[in-house]
XYZ file of N, CA and C in Angstrom:
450
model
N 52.421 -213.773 -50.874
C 53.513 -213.014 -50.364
C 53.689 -213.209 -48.881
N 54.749 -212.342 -48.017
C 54.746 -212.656 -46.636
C 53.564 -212.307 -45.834
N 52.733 -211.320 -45.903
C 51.687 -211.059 -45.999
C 50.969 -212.178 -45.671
N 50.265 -212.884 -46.374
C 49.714 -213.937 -46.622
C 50.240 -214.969 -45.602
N 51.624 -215.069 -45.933
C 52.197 -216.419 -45.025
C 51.795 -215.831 -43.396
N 52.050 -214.830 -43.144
C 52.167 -214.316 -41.845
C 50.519 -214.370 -41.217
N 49.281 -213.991 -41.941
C 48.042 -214.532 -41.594
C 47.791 -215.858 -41.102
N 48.279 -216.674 -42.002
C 47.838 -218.171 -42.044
C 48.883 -218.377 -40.943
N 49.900 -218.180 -40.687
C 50.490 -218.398 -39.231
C 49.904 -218.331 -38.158
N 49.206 -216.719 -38.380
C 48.779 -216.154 -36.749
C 47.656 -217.117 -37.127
N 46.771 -217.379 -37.716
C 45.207 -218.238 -37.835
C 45.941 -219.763 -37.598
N 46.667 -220.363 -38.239
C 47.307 -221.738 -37.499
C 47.502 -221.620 -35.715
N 48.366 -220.602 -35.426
C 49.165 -220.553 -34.417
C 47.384 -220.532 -33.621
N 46.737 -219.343 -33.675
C 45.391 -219.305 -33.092
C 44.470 -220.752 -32.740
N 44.350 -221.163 -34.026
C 44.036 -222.816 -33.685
C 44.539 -223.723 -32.983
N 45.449 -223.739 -33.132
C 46.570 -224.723 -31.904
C 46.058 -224.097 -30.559
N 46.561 -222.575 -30.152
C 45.925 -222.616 -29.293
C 44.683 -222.609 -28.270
N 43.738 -222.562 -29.175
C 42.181 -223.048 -28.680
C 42.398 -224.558 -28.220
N 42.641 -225.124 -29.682
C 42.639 -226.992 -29.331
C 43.203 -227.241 -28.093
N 44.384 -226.654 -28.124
C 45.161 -226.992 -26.406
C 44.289 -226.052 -25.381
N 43.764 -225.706 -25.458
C 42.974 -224.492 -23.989
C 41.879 -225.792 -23.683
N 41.041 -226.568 -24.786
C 40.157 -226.934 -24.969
C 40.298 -228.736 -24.634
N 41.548 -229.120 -24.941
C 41.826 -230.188 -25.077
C 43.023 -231.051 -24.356
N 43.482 -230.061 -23.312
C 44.983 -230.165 -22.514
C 45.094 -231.349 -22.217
N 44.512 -232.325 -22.413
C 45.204 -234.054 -22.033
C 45.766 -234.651 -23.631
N 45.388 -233.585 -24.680
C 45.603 -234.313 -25.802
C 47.596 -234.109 -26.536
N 47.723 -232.459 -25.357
C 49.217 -231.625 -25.427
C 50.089 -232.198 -24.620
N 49.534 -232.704 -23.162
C 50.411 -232.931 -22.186
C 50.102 -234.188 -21.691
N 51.159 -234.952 -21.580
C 51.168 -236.562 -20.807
C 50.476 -236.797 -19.874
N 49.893 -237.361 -19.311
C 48.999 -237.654 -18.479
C 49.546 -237.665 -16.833
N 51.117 -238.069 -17.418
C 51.555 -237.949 -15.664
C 51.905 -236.805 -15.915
N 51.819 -235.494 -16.194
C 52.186 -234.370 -15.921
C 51.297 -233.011 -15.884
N 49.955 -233.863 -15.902
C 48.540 -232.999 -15.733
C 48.248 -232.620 -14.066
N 47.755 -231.422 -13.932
C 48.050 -230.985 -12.445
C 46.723 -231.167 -11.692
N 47.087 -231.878 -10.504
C 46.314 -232.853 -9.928
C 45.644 -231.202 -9.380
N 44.010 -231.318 -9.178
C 43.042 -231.086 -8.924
C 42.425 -231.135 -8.458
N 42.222 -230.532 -7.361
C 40.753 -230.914 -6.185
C 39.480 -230.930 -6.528
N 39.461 -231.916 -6.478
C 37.704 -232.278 -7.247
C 36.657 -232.291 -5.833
N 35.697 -231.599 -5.979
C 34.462 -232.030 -4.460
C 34.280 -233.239 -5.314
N 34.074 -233.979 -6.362
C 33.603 -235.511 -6.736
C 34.798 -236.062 -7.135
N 34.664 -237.393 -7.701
C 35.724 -238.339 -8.016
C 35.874 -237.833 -9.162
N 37.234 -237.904 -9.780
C 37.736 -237.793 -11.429
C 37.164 -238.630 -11.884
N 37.146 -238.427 -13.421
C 36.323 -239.589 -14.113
C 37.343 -239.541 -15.398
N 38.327 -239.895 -14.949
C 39.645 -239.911 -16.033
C 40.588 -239.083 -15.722
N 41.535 -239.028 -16.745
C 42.663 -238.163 -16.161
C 42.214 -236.367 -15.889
N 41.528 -236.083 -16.748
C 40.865 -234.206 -16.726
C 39.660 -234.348 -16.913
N 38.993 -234.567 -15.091
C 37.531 -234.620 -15.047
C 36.984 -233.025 -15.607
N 36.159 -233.197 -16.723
C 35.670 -231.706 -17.014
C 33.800 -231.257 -16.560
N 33.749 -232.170 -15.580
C 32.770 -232.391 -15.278
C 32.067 -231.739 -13.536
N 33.571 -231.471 -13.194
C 33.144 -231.585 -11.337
C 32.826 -230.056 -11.376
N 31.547 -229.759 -10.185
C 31.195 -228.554 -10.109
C 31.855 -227.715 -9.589
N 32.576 -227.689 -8.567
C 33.179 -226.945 -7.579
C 34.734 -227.845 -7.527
N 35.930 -226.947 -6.970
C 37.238 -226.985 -6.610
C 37.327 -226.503 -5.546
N 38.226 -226.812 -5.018
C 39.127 -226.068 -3.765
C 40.127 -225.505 -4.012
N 40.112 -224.195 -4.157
C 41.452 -223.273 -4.789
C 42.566 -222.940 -3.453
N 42.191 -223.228 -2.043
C 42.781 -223.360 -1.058
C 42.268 -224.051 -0.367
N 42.789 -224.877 0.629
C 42.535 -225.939 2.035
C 40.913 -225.356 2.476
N 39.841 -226.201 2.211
C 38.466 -225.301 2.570
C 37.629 -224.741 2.151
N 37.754 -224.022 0.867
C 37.549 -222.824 -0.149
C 36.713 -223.302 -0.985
N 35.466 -223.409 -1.363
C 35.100 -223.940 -2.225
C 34.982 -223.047 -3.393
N 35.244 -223.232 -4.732
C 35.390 -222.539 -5.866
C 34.016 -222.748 -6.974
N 33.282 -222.066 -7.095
C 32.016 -223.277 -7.991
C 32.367 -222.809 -9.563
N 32.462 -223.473 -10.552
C 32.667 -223.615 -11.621
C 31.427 -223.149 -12.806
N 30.274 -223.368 -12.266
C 29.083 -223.214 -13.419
C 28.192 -222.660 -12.281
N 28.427 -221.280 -12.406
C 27.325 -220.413 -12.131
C 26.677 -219.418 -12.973
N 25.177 -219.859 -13.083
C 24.325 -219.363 -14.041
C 23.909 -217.456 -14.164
N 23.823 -217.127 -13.001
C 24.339 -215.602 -12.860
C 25.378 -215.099 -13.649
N 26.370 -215.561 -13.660
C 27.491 -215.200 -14.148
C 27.602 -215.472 -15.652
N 27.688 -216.531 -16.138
C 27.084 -216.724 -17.515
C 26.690 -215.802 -18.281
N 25.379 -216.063 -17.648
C 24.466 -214.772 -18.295
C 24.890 -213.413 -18.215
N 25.740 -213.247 -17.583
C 26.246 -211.253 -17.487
C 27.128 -211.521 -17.908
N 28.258 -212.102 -17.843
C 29.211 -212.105 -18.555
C 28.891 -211.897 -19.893
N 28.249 -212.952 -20.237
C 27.308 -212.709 -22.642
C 27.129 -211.483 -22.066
N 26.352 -210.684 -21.535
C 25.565 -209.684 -22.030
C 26.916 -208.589 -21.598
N 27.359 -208.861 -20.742
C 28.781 -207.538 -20.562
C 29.468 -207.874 -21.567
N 29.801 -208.825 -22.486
C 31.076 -208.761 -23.281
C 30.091 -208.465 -24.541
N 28.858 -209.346 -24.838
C 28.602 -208.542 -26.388
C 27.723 -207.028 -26.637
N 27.571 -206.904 -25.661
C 26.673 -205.490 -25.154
C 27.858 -204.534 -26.070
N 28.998 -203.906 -25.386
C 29.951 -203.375 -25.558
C 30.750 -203.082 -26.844
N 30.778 -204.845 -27.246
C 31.227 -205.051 -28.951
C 30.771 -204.859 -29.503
N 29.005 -204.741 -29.690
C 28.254 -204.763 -30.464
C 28.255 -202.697 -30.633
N 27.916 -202.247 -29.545
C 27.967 -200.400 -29.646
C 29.092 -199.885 -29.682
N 30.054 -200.458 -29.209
C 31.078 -199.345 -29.278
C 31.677 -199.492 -31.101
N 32.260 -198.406 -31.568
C 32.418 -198.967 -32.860
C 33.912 -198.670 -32.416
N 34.670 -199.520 -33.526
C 36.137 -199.165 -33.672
C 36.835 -198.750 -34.948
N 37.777 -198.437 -34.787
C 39.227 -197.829 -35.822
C 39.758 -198.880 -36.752
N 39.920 -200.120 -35.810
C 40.714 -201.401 -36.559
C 40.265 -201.828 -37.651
N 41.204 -201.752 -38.768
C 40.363 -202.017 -40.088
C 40.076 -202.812 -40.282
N 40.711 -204.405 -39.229
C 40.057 -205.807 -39.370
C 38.570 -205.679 -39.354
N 38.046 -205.178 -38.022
C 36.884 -204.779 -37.576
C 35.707 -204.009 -39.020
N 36.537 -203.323 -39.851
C 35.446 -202.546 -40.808
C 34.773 -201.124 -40.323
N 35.071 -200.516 -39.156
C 34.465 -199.483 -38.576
C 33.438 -199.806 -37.809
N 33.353 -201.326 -37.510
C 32.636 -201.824 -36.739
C 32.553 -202.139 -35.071
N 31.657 -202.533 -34.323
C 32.320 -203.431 -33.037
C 32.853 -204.736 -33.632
N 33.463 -205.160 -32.634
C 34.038 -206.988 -32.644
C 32.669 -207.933 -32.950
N 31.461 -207.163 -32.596
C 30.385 -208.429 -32.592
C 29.954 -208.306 -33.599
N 29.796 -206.935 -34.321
C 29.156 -207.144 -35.333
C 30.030 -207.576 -36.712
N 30.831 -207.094 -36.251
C 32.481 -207.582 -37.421
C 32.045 -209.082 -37.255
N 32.101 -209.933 -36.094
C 32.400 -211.631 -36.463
C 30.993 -212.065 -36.870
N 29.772 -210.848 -36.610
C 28.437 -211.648 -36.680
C 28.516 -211.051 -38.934
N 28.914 -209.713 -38.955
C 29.250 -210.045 -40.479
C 29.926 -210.919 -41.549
N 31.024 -211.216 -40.797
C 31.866 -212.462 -41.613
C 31.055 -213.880 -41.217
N 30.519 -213.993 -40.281
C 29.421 -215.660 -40.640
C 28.829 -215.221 -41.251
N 28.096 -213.958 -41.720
C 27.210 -214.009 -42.469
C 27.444 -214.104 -43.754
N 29.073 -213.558 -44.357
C 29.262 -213.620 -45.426
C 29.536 -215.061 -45.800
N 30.208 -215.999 -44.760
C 30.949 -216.805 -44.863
C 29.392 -218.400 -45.255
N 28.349 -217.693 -44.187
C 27.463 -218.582 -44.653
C 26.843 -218.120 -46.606
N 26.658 -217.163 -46.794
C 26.450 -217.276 -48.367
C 27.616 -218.184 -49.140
N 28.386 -218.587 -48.547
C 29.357 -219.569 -49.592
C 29.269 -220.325 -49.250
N 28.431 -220.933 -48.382
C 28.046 -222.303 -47.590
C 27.560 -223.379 -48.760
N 27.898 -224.679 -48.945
C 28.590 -225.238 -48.165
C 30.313 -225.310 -48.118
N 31.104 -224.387 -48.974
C 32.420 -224.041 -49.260
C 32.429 -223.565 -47.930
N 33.636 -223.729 -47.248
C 34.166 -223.417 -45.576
C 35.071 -222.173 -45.744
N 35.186 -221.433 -44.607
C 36.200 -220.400 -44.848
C 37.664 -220.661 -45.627
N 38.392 -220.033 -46.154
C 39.575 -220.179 -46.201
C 40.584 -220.106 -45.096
N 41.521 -220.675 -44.572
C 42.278 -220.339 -43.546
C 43.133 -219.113 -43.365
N 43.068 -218.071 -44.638
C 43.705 -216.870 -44.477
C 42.246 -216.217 -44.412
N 41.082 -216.911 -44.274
C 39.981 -215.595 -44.089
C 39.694 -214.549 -42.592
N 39.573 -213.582 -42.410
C 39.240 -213.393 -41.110
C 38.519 -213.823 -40.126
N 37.445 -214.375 -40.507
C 36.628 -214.986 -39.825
C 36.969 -215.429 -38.663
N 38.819 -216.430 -39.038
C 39.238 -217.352 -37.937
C 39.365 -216.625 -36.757
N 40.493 -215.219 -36.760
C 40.836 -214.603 -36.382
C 39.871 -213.752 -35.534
N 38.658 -213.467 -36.280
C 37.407 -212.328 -35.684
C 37.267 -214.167 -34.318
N 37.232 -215.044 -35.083
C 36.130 -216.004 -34.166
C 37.063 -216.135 -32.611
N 38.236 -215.765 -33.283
C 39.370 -216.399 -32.081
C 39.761 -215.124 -31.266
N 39.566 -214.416 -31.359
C 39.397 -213.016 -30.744
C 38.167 -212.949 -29.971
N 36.886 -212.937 -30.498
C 35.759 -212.870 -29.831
C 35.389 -213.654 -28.603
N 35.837 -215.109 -29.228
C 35.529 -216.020 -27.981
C 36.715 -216.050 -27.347
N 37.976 -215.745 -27.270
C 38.756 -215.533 -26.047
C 38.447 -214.183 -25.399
N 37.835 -213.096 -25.677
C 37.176 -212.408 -24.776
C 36.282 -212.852 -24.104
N 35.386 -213.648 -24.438
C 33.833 -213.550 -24.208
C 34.449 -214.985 -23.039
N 35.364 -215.857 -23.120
C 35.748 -216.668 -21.993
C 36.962 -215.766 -21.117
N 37.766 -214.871 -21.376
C 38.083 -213.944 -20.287
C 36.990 -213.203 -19.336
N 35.675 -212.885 -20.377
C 35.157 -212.160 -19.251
C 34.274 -213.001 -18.167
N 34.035 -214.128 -18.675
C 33.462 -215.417 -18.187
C 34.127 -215.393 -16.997
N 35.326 -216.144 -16.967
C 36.444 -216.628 -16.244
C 36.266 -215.475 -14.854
N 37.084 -214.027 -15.324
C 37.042 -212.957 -14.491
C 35.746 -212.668 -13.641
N 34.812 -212.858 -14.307
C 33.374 -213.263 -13.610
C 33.426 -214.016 -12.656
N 33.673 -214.810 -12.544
C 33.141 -216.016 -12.131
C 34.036 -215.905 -10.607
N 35.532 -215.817 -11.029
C 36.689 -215.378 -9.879
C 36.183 -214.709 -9.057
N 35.336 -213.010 -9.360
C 34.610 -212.334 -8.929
C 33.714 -212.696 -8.186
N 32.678 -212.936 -8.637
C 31.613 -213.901 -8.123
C 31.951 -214.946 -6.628
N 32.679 -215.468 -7.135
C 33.132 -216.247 -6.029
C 34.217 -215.658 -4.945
N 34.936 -214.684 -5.367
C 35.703 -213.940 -4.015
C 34.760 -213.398 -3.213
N 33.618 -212.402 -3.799
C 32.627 -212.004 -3.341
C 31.827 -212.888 -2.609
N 31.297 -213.696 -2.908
C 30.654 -214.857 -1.864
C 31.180 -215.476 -0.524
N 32.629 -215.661 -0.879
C 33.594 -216.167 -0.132
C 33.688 -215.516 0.958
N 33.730 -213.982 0.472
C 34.023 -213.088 1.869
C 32.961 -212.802 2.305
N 31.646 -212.988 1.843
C 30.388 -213.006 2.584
C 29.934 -213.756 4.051
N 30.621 -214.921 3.554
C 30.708 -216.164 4.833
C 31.558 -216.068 6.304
């Protein structure tokens, strides 16, 4: 029913957009990828490799900081895991334990793969675009804070 069609949309539509978050030279032409201040040389068209940027003339931006990482996991699944919720996707659950239940169900049918109308997609694509928002916001943090230290 529409029902149905309308899942497998939002779980398609969801996939597309990971692949492109994940994969942006594979969506957009190469002359129209936005040039980047690298502290090292590119190593192709979307070096995913360089540690630090310059987000202004000077500024150094660092990309993989291990502080942050680590609090970020523990601030985003800390939260999901205790707080419980209402959403019936969820089950009366948090978000963590909701997506850590559906692998679990999803592995007893192993080696059969989810279905694409299963939740799973949806719990997985929810979870980890939090858990890289709070990353991200971290990290911004992290580094304004440092910045104005200097």
């Amino acid at each position: 029913g529409g029902w149905s069609r309308m899942k497998t949309s939002v779980v398609l539509l969801a996939c597309i957009a990971t692949a492109s978050a994940f994969a942006p030279a594979a969506f957009t032409p190469k002359a129209q990828l936005p040039a980047l201040r690298s502290g090292r040389a590119a190593q192709g068209a979307l070096s995913l490799k360089a540690k630090e940027f310059e987000m202004s003339d000077g500024t150094p931006y660092k990309i993989s900081v291990a502080p942050v990482a680590a609090i970020g996991f523990v601030g985003w699944v800390l939260p999901t895991v205790l707080i419980p919720s209402n959403i019936p996707l969820y089950g009366g659950k948090g978000l963590t334990a909701a997506f850590a239940s559906s692998i679990a169900e999803n592995l007893a049918k192993f080696p059969a793969p989810p279905a694409l109308t299963d939740p799973f997609w949806l719990l997985c694509f929810i979870w980890h675009s939090g858990l890289f928002a709070v990353m991200m916001f971290g990290s911004i943090g992290w580094n304004g804070f440092y910045a104005n230290k200097k």
